[in-house]
Coordinates of C-alpha atoms and ligand atoms in Angstrom, one line a residue:
M1 CA -17.9 -5.0 -18.5
S2 CA -18.3 -4.4 -14.8
P3 CA -15.3 -3.2 -12.8
L4 CA -13.3 -5.7 -10.8
S5 CA -13.9 -5.8 -7.1
V6 CA -11.0 -5.2 -4.7
E7 CA -11.1 -8.8 -3.6
E8 CA -10.7 -10.1 -7.2
L9 CA -7.5 -8.1 -7.8
F10 CA -5.1 -10.7 -6.5
D11 CA -6.2 -13.2 -9.1
H12 CA -5.3 -10.8 -11.7
L13 CA -2.1 -9.4 -10.2
G14 CA -0.4 -12.4 -8.5
D15 CA 2.4 -12.3 -6.0
S16 CA 5.1 -11.2 -8.2
Q17 CA 3.4 -8.2 -9.8
L18 CA 2.5 -7.0 -6.2
E19 CA 5.9 -7.5 -5.1
Q20 CA 7.2 -5.5 -8.0
L21 CA 4.6 -2.6 -7.2
V22 CA 5.6 -2.4 -3.6
A23 CA 9.3 -2.5 -4.4
A24 CA 8.7 0.4 -6.9
F25 CA 6.8 2.3 -4.2
Y26 CA 9.6 1.8 -1.6
R27 CA 12.2 2.9 -4.0
G28 CA 10.4 6.2 -4.1
V29 CA 10.0 6.3 -0.3
R30 CA 13.8 6.0 0.4
S31 CA 14.5 9.2 -1.3
D32 CA 11.4 11.1 -0.3
E33 CA 12.0 14.1 2.1
I34 CA 8.4 13.8 3.7
L35 CA 8.0 10.1 3.9
S36 CA 11.5 8.6 4.4
P37 CA 12.0 9.9 8.0
M38 CA 8.7 8.2 9.0
Y39 CA 9.8 4.7 8.0
P40 CA 12.2 2.5 10.0
A41 CA 15.7 3.2 8.3
D42 CA 16.9 -0.2 9.6
D43 CA 13.9 -2.2 8.6
L44 CA 12.7 -0.9 5.3
D45 CA 12.7 -4.5 3.8
G46 CA 10.5 -5.4 6.7
A47 CA 8.1 -2.6 5.9
E48 CA 8.1 -3.5 2.3
Y49 CA 7.2 -7.1 3.2
R50 CA 4.4 -6.0 5.5
L51 CA 2.7 -3.7 3.0
K52 CA 3.0 -6.4 0.3
E53 CA 1.6 -9.2 2.5
F54 CA -1.3 -6.9 3.6
L55 CA -2.1 -6.3 -0.1
V56 CA -2.0 -9.9 -0.9
Y57 CA -4.5 -10.6 1.8
R58 CA -6.7 -7.5 1.2
L59 CA -6.9 -8.0 -2.6
G60 CA -8.1 -11.5 -2.1
G61 CA -5.1 -13.7 -1.9
P62 CA -3.7 -16.0 0.8
Q63 CA -4.3 -14.6 4.3
R64 CA -0.7 -14.9 5.6
Y65 CA -0.8 -11.3 6.8
L66 CA -3.6 -12.1 9.3
T67 CA -1.6 -15.0 10.7
E68 CA 1.6 -13.1 10.9
R69 CA 0.3 -9.7 12.1
G70 CA -3.3 -10.2 13.2
H71 CA -6.1 -7.7 12.4
P72 CA -4.6 -4.9 10.4
A73 CA -6.1 -2.1 12.5
L74 CA -4.5 0.3 10.2
R75 CA -5.7 3.5 11.9
M76 CA -4.2 2.4 15.1
R77 CA -1.0 1.2 13.4
H78 CA -0.5 4.5 11.8
A79 CA -1.3 6.6 14.9
P80 CA 2.4 7.0 15.7
F81 CA 3.1 8.7 12.4
A82 CA 2.0 12.3 11.8
I83 CA -0.1 11.9 8.6
D84 CA -1.4 15.2 7.4
Q85 CA -2.8 16.1 4.0
S86 CA 0.6 16.5 2.5
A87 CA 2.0 13.2 3.8
R88 CA -1.2 11.6 2.4
D89 CA -0.8 13.2 -1.0
R90 CA 2.9 12.2 -1.2
W91 CA 2.1 8.6 -0.4
M92 CA -0.5 8.6 -3.2
E93 CA 1.9 10.3 -5.5
L94 CA 4.5 7.6 -4.9
M95 CA 2.0 4.8 -5.3
T96 CA 0.6 6.2 -8.5
A97 CA 4.1 6.5 -9.9
A98 CA 4.8 2.9 -8.8
M99 CA 1.5 1.8 -10.5
Q100 CA 2.8 3.5 -13.8
E101 CA 6.3 2.1 -13.4
V102 CA 5.1 -1.5 -13.3
E103 CA 2.5 -0.9 -16.0
L104 CA -0.6 -2.1 -14.3
S105 CA -3.5 -2.4 -16.7
D106 CA -6.3 0.2 -16.8
E107 CA -8.7 -2.4 -15.6
I108 CA -6.7 -3.1 -12.5
R109 CA -5.9 0.6 -11.8
Q110 CA -9.6 1.5 -12.1
T111 CA -10.2 -0.5 -8.9
L112 CA -6.8 -0.3 -7.2
E113 CA -6.3 3.5 -7.4
P114 CA -9.6 4.4 -5.6
F115 CA -8.9 1.7 -3.1
F116 CA -5.5 3.4 -2.2
D117 CA -6.9 6.9 -2.5
Q118 CA -9.7 6.3 0.0
M119 CA -7.5 4.3 2.4
A120 CA -4.9 7.1 2.4
T121 CA -7.6 9.6 3.3
F122 CA -8.9 7.5 6.1
L123 CA -5.4 7.3 7.6
I124 CA -5.0 11.1 7.9
N125 CA -4.6 11.7 11.6
R126 CA -3.3 15.2 12.1
Ligands
LIG201 C1 -1.5 8.1 4.0 C2 -0.1 8.0 4.0 C3 0.6 6.9 4.6 C4 1.8 7.0 5.4 C5 2.5 8.3 5.7 C6 2.1 5.6 5.9 C7 3.2 5.4 6.7 C8 3.5 4.1 7.2 C9 4.6 3.9 8.1 C10 5.6 4.9 8.5 C11 4.5 2.6 8.4 C12 5.5 1.7 9.3 C13 6.3 0.9 8.4 C14 6.5 -0.5 9.0 O1 7.5 -0.7 9.8 O2 5.8 -1.4 8.6 C15 3.4 2.0 7.8 C16 3.0 0.7 7.8 C17 1.9 0.2 7.1 N1 1.1 0.8 6.2 FE1 1.1 2.8 5.9 N2 1.1 4.8 5.4 C18 0.2 5.5 4.7 C19 -0.8 5.0 3.9 C20 -1.1 3.7 3.9 C21 -2.1 3.0 3.1 C22 -3.0 3.8 2.1 C23 -2.1 1.7 3.2 C24 -2.9 0.6 2.6 C25 -3.4 0.6 1.4 C26 -1.1 1.4 4.2 C27 -0.7 0.2 4.7 C28 0.3 -0.1 5.6 C29 0.6 -1.4 6.2 C30 -0.2 -2.7 5.9 C31 1.6 -1.3 7.1 C32 2.2 -2.3 8.0 C33 1.3 -2.5 9.3 C34 1.8 -3.6 10.2 O3 1.6 -4.8 10.0 O4 2.5 -3.3 11.1 N3 -0.4 2.6 4.6 N4 2.7 3.1 7.0

């Protein structure tokens, strides 16, 4: 069986599983000593919503993110945050734990994990 493409993932995950994934990830962020200072303390729900809607769009679902936020330009949008190797690794650790917590299937993880991994490396800016 050939691996799923990134753009096929939304059909397998759906809105609610993505919502659970991102919620689990942000529960980790809240108490993380490296990442929590970077995120807007008064708008963590907003941050959660933006990441979730980005993933809906990028994984092949409805394109609401584009309408609401425009082109993702993620390198530019992350420029204000000092993302070094350890911040990148911590982000990946928390996302990996979140994928485990919500029990994503191996088939989905096989595609989703390398996607996150590569994107996180691409966002290193320090
Ligand atoms: C490498 C470690 C990373 C760090 C430290 C980091 C940190 C942040 C921070 C502090 C924000 C601002 C929160 C907000 O107000 O929205 C943000 C936004 C965002 N991040 Fe990351 N991020 C990382 C990796 C990633 C990855 C791998 C993705 C995609 C798979 C991603 C996607 C996003 C998106 C979509 C937004 C919201 C952009 C917007 O519409 O304004 N980030 N990130």
